[in-house]
mmCIF file of C-alpha atoms in Angstrom:
data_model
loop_
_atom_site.group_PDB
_atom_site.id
_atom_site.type_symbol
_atom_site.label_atom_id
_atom_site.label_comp_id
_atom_site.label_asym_id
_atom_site.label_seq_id
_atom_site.Cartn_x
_atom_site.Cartn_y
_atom_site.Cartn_z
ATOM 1 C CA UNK A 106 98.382 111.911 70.436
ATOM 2 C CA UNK A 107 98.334 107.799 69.805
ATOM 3 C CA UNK A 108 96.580 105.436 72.261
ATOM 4 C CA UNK A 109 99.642 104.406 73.580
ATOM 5 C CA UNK A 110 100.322 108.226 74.542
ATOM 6 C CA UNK A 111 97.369 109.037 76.075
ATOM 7 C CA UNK A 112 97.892 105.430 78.338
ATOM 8 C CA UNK A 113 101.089 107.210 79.289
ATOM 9 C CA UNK A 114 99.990 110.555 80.107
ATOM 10 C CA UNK A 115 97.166 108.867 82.206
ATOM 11 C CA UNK A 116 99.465 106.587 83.877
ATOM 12 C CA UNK A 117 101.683 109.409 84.632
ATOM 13 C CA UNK A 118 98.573 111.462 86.370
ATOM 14 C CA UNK A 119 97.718 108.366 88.109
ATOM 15 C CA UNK A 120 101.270 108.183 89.474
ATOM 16 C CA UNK A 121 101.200 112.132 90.537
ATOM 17 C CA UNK A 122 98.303 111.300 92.128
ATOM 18 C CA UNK A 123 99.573 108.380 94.241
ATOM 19 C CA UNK A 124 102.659 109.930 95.109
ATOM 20 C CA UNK A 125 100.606 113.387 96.167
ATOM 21 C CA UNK A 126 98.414 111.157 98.192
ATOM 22 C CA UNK A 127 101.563 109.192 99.956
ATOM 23 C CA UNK A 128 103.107 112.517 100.260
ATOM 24 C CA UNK A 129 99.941 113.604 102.445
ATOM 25 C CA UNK A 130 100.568 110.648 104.284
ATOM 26 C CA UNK A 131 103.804 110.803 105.229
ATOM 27 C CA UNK A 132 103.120 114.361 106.082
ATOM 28 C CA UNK A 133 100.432 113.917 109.054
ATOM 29 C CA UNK A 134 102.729 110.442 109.891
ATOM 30 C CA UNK A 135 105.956 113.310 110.491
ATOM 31 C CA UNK A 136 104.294 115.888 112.155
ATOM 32 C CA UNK A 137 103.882 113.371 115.119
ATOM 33 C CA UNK A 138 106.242 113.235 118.195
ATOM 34 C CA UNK A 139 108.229 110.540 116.845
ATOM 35 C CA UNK A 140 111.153 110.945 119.243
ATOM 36 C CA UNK A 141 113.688 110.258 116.727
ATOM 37 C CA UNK A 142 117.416 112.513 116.242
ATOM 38 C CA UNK A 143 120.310 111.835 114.300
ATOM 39 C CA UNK A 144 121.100 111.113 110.064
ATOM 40 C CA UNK A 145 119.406 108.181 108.650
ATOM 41 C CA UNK A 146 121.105 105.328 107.100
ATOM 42 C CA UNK A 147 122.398 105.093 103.764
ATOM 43 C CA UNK A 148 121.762 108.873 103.925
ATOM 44 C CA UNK A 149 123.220 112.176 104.812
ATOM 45 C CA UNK A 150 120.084 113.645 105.770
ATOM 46 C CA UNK A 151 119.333 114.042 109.415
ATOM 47 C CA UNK A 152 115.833 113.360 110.841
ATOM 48 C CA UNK A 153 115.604 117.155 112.498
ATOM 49 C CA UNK A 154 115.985 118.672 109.020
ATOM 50 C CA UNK A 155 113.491 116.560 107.527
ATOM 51 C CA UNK A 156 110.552 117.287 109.907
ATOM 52 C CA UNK A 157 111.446 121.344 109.612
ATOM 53 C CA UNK A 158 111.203 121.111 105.637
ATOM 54 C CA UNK A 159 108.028 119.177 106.145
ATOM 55 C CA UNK A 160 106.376 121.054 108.633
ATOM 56 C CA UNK A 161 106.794 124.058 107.315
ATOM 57 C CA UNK A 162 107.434 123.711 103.556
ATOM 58 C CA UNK A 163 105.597 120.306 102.123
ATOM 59 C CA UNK A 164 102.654 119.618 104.616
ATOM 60 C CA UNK A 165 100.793 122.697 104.415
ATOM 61 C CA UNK A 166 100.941 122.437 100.569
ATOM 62 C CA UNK A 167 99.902 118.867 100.402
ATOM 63 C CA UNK A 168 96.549 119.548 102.811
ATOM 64 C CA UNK A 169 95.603 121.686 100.552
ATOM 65 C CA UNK A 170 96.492 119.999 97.153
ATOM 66 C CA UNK A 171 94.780 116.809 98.823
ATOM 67 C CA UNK A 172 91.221 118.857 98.985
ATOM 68 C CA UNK A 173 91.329 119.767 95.085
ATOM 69 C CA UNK A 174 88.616 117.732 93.484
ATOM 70 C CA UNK A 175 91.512 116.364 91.091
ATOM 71 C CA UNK A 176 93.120 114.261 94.144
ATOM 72 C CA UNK A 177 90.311 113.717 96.299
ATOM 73 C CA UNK A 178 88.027 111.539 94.212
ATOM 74 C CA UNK A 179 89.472 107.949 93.046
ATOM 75 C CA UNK A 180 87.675 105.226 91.133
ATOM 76 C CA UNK A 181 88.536 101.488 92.828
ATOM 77 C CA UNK A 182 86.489 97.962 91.836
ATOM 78 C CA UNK A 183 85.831 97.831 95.747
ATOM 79 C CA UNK A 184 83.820 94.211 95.153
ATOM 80 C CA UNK A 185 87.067 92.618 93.102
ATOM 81 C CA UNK A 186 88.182 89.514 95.045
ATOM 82 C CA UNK A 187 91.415 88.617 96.056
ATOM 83 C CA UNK A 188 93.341 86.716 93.385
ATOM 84 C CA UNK A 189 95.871 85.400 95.667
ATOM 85 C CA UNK A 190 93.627 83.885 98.685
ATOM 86 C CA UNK A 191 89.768 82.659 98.416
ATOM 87 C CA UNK A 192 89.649 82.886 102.070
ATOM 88 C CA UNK A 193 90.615 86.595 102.540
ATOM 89 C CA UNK A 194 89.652 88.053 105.404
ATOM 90 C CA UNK A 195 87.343 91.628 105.217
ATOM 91 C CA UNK A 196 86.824 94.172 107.579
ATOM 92 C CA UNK A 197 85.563 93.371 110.938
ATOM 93 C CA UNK A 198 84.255 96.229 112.375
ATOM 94 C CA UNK A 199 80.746 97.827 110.038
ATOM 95 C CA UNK A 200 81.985 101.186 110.634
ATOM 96 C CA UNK A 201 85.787 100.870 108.553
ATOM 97 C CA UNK A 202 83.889 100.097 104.974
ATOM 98 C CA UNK A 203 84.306 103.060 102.191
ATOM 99 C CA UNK A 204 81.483 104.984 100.964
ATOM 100 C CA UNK A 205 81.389 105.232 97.576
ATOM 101 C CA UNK A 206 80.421 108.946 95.844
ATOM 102 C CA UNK A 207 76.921 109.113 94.050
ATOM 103 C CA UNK A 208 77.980 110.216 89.931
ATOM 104 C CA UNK A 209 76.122 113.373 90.676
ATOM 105 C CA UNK A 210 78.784 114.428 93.159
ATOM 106 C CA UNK A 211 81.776 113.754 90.992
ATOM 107 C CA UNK A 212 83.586 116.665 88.685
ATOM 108 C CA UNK A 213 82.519 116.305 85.067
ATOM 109 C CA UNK A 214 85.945 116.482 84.157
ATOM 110 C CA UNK A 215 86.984 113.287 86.284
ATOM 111 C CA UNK A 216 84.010 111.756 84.969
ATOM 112 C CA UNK A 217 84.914 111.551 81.498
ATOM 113 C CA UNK A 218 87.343 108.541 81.584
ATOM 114 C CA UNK A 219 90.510 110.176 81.877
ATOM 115 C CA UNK A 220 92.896 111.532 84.339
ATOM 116 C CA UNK A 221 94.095 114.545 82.076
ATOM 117 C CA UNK A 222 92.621 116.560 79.012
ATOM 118 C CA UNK A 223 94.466 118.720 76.890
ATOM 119 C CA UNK A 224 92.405 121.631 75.738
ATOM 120 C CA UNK A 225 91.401 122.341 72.063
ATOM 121 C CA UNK A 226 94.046 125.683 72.417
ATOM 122 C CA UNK A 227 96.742 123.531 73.620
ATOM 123 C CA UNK A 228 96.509 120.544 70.615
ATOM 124 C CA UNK A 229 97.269 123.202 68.517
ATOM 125 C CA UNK A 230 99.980 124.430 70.692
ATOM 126 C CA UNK A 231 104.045 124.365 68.775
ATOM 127 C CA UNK A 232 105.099 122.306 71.982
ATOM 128 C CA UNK A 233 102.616 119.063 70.181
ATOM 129 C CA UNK A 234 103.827 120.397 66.768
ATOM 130 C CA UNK A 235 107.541 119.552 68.081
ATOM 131 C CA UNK A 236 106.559 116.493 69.732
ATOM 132 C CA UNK A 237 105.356 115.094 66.482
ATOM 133 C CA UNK A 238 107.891 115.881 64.194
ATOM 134 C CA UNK A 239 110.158 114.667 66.902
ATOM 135 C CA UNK A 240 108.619 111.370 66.124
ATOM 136 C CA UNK A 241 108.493 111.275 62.951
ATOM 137 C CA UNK A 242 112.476 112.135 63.106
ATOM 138 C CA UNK A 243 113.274 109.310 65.877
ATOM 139 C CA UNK A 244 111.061 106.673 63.997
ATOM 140 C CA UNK A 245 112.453 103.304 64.803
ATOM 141 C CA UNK A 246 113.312 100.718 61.553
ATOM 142 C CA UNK A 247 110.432 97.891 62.661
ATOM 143 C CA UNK A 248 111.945 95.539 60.114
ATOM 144 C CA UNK A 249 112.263 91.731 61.384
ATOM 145 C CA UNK A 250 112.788 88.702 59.905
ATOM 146 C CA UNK A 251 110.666 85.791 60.159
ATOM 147 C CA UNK A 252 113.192 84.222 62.588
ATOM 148 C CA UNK A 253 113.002 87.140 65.167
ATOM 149 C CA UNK A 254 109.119 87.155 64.726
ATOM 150 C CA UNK A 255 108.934 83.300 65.572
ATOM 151 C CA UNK A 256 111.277 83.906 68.843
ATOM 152 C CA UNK A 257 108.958 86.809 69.849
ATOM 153 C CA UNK A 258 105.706 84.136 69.602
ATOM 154 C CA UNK A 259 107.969 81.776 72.002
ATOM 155 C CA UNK A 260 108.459 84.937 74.237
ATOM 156 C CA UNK A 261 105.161 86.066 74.246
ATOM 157 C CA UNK A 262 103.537 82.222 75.062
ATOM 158 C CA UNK A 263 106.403 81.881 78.169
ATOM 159 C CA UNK A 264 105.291 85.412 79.549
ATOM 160 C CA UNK A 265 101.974 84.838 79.347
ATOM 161 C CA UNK A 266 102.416 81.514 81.363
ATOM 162 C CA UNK A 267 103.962 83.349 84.187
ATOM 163 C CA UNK A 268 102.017 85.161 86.441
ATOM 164 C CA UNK A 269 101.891 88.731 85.810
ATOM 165 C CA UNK A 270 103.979 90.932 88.105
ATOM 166 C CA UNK A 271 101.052 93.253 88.903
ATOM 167 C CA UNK A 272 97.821 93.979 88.310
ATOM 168 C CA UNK A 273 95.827 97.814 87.619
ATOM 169 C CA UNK A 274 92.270 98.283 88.905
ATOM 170 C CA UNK A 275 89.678 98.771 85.950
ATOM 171 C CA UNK A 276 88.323 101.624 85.736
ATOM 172 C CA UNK A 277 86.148 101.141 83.480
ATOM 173 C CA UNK A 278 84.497 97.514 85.127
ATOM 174 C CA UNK A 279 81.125 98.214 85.540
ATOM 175 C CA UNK A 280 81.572 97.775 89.439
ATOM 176 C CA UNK A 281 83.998 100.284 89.231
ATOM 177 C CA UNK A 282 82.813 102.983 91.768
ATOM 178 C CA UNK A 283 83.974 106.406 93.052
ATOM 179 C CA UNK A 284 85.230 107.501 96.415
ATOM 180 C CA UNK A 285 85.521 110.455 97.802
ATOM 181 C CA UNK A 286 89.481 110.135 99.584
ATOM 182 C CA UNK A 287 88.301 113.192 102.390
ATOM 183 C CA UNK A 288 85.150 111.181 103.122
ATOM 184 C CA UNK A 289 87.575 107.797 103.734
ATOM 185 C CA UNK A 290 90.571 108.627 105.531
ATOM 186 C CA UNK A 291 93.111 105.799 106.075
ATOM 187 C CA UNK A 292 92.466 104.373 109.535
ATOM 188 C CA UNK A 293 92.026 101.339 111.827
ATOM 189 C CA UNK A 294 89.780 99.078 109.907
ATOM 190 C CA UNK A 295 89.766 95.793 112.412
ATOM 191 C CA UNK A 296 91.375 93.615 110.085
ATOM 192 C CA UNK A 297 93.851 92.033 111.596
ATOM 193 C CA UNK A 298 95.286 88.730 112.768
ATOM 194 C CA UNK A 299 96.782 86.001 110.290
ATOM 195 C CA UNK A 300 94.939 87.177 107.414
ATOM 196 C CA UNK A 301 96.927 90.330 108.012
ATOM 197 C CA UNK A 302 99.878 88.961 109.097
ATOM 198 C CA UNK A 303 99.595 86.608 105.625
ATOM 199 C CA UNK A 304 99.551 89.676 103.409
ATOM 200 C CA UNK A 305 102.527 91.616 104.858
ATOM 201 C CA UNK A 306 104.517 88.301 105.063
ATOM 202 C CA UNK A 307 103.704 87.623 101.332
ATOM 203 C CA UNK A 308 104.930 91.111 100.213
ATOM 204 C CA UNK A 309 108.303 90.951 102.803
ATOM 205 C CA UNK A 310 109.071 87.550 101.124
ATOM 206 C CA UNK A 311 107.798 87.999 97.341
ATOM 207 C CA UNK A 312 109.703 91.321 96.871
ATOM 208 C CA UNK A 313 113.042 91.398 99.366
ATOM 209 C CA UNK A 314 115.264 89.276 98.093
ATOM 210 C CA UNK A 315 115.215 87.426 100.690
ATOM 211 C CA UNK A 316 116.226 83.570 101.646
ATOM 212 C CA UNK A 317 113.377 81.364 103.296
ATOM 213 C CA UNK A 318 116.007 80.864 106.057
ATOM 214 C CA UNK A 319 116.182 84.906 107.568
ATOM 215 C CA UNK A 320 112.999 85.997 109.106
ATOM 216 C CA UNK A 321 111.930 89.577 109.894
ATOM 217 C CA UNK A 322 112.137 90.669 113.867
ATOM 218 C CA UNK A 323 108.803 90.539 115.613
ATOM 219 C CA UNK A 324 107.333 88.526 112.591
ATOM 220 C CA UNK A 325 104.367 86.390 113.837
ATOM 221 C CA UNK A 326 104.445 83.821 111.295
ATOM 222 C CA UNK A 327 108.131 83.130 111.674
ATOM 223 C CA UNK A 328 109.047 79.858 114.019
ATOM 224 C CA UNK A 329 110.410 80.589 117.608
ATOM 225 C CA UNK A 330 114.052 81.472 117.617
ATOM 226 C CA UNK A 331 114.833 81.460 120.897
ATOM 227 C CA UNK A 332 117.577 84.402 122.177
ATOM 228 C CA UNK A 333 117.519 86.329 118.534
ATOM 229 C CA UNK A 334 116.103 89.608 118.873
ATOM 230 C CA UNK A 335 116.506 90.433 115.038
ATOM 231 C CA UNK A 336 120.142 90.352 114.834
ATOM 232 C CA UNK A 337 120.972 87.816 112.312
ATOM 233 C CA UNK A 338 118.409 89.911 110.765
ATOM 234 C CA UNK A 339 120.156 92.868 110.419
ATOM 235 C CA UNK A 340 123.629 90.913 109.936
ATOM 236 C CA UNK A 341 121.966 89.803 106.694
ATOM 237 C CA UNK A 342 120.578 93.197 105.479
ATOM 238 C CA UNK A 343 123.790 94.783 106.196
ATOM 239 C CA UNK A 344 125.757 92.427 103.818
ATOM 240 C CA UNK A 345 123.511 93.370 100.983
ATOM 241 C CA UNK A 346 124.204 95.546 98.283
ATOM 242 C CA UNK A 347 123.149 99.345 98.585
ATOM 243 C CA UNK A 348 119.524 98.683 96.111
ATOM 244 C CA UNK A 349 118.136 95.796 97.722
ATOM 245 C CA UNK A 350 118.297 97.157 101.466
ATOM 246 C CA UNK A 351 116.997 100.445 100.395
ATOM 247 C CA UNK A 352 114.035 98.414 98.923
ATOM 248 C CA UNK A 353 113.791 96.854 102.175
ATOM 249 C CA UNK A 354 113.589 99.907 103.540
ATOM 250 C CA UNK A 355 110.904 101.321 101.047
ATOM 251 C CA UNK A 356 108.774 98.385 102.197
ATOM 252 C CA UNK A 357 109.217 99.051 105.898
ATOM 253 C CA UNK A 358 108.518 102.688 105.533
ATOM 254 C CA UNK A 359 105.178 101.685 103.582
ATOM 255 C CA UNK A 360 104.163 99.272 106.384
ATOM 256 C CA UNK A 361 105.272 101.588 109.770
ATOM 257 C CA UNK A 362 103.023 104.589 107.438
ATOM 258 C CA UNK A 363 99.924 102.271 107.141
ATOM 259 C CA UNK A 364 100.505 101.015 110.890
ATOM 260 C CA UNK A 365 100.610 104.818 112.151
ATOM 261 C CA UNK A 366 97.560 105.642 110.198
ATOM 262 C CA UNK A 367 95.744 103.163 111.929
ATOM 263 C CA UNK A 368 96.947 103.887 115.598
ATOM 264 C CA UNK A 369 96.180 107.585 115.068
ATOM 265 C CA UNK A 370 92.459 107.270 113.477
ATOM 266 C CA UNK A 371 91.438 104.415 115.574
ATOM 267 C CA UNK A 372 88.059 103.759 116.676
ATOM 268 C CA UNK A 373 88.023 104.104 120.446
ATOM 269 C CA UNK A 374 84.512 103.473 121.058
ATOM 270 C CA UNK A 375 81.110 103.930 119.678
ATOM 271 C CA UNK A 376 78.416 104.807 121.889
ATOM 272 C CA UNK A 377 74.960 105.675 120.668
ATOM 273 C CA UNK A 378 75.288 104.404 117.178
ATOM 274 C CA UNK A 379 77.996 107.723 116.583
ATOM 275 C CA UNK A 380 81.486 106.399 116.454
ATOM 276 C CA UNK A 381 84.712 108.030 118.210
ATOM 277 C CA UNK A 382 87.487 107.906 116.306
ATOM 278 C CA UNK A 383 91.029 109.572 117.757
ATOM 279 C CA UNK A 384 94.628 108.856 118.515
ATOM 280 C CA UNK A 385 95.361 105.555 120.204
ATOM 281 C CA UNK A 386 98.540 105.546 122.223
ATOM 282 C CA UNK A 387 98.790 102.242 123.577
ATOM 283 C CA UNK A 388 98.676 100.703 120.154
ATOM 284 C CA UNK A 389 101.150 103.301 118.753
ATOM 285 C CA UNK A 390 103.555 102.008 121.872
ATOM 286 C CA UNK A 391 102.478 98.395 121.061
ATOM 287 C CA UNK A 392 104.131 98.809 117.444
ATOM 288 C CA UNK A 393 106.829 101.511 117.876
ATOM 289 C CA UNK A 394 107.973 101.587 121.513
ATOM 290 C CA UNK A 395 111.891 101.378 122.021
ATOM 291 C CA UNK A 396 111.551 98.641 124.367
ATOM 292 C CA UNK A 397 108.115 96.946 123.408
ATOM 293 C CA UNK A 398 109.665 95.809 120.208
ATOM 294 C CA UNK A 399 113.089 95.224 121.420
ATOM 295 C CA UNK A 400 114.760 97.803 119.690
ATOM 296 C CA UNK A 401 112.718 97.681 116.128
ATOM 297 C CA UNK A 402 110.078 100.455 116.614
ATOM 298 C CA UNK A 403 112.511 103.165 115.832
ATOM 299 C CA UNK A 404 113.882 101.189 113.079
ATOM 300 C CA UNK A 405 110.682 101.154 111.230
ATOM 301 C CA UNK A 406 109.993 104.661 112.121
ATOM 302 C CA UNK A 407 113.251 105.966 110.539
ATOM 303 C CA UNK A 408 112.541 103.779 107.348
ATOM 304 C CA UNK A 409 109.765 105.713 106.677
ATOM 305 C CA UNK A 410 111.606 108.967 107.051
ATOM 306 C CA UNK A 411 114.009 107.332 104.607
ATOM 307 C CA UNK A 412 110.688 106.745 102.392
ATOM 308 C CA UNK A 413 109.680 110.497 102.400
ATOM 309 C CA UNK A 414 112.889 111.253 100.999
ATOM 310 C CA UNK A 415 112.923 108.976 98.141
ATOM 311 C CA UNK A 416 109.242 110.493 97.600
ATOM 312 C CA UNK A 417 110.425 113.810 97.000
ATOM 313 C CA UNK A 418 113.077 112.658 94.838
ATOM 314 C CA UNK A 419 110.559 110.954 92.832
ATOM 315 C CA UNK A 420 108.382 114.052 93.104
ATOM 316 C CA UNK A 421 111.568 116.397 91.214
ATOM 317 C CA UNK A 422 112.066 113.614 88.662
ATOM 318 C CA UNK A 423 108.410 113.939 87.640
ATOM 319 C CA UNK A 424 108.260 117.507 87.649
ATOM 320 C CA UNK A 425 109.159 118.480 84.154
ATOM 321 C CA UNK A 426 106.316 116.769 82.741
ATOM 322 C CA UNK A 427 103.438 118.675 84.378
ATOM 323 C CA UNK A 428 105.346 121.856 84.233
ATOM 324 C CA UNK A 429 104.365 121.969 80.214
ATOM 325 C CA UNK A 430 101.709 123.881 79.519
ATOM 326 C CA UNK A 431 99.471 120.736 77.514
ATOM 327 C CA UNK A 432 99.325 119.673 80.878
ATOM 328 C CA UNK A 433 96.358 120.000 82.820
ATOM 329 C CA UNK A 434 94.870 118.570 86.370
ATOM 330 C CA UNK A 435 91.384 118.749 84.767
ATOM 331 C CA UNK A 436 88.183 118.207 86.690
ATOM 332 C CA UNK A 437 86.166 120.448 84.261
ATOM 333 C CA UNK A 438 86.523 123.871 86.718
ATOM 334 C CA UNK A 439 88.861 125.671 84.787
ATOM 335 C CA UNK A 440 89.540 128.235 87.684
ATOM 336 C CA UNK A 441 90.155 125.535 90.523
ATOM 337 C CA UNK A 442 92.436 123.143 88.158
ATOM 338 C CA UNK A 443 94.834 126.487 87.222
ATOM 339 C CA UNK A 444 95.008 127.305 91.378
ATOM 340 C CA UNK A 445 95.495 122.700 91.598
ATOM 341 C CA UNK A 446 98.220 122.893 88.895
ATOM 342 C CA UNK A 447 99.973 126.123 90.333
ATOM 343 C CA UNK A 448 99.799 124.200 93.986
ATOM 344 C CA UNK A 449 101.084 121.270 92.581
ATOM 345 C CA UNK A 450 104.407 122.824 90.665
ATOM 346 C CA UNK A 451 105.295 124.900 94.093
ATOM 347 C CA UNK A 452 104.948 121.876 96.051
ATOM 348 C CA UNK A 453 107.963 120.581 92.984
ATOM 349 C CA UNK A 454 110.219 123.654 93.540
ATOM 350 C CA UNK A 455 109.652 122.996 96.825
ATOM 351 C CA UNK A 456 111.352 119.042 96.143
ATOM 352 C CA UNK A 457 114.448 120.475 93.799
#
């Protein structure tokens, strides 16, 4: 396979992994008492029927996948600095900072630089054979004239000038590091106040199509606006077209899942050097109660029900791909990546 499909098959694994690891999210995030009936928006799925097929189809599946070496170590650059803001704020409590793995802990397999390897039986396999003459077959005329060549220089200097849309950790920096994702769970980490509030206004405004002149309800940055309680809000969002208010929506969900990981691994209190970590009502109330947030709370809460269902859909889109046999979750353990990949592909029927 070419360099450019082995960047592909990687990027592909690294996407099964996120959406495995969102998935196990959104799975502890519905098993909560979330007080919530009726169908979602822009959806004929009712929140009841969701949190049955979770509870008893997806979550079990995705505790489970989540402890296979393949999904529970990640490599992050955790000393890369932010290139939006010099003045980012950190964590302020010692306890919320991630351990990094020692090498010696981490699967050979993993450690060899790439998030799937095909074994020597299955480069030989007819399915590869196919794929190539397939290629050969569908080869693309790369003729150009000189003319189209210059306009591709222009393009190329005018996208480089503009910033990039996103950027992918490096792997392979040499401050690259390994964490183990069981040893790190996602919880309350003390960072909070405007450097917070910065970041989540930043990715509201950057990526919702949204007019300087509508501000979120409840948003701390936005100027006082007197008797609104987030209706012109929702006037707004309503007179969009169907795609951008779901990806309103898919934002929302993100935020309420990363604000109800916090409130239910918070760190109540630390006495004798051994921290207590648990549940913490009064901030779950603080950020989801009816009448605390005038109304919202539930709103974000059923956005991120509407965000576990365009998971799974994403999930049985993807499926096809690792159901080929030149597919492998390898970590080196032959035995434990055949039980990963079987767990994986039930947890897809499961989606269809």
């Amino acid at each position: 396979m070419s360099g450019g499909g082995g960047g592909a098959v990687r990027s592909t694994a690294a996407r099964a992994r996120l959406a495995a690891r969102l998935l196990a999210v959104l799975g502890c995030v519905l098993t909560a008492e979330a007080q919530l009936t009726g169908v979602l928006d822009d959806c004929l799925c009712d929140i009841e029927s969701i949190d049955d097929f979770n509870t008893f189809k997806i979550f079990p599946k995705i505790q489970k996948l989540q402890e296979r070496d393949y999904f529970r170590y990640y490599k992050v650059n955790l000393k890369r600095p932010c290139p939006f803001w010099a003045d980012d704020g950190h964590c302020s409590i010692k306890d919320c900072h991630v351990e990094p793995c020692p090498e010696s802990k981490i699967p050979v397999g993993i450690k060899a630089g790439s998030s799937n390897k095909y074994s020597k039986a299955a480069n030989n396999s007819k399915e590869l054979e196919d794929c190539e003459q397939a290629s050969k077959l569908g080869a693309v005329n790369s003729t150009l004239s000189n003319q189209s060549k210059e306009a591709f220089i222009d393009w190329a200097r005018y996208d480089d000038s503009q910033d990039h849309f996103c950027e992918l950790d490096d792997e392979r920096s040499p401050d690259a590091q390994y964490v183990d994702l069981l040893l790190n769970p996602e919880r309350y980490t003390g960072y909070k106040g405007p450097s917070a509030w910065r970041v989540w206004n930043s990715i509201y405004e950057e990526n919702c199509f949204k007019p300087r002149s509508v501000y979120r309800p409840l948003n701390p940055l936005a100027p006082s606006r007197g008797g609104d309680d987030g209706e012109s809000f929702y006037t707004w969002l309503e007179g969009l077209c169907l795609e951008k208010r779901v990806f309103y929506k898919l934002i929302s969900g993100l935020h309420a899942s990363i604000n109800l990981h916090l409130c239910a691994n918070y760190l109540l209190e630390e006495t004798w050097g051994k921290p207590r970590w648990g549940p913490n009502v009064k901030e779950f109330t603080h950020r989801f109660d009816p009448i605390e947030t005038k109304g919202e709370g539930p709103r974000r809460l059923k956005n991120l029900y509407f965000l576990y269902l365009i998971e799974l859909r994403a999930l049985s889109k993807v499926a096809p791909y690792f159901e080929r046999s030149v597919v492998d979750l390898y970590t080196g353990n032959g035995h434990e990546d055949a039980e990963s990949k079987a767990l994986l592909l039930d947890i897809f029927r499961d989606t269809k």
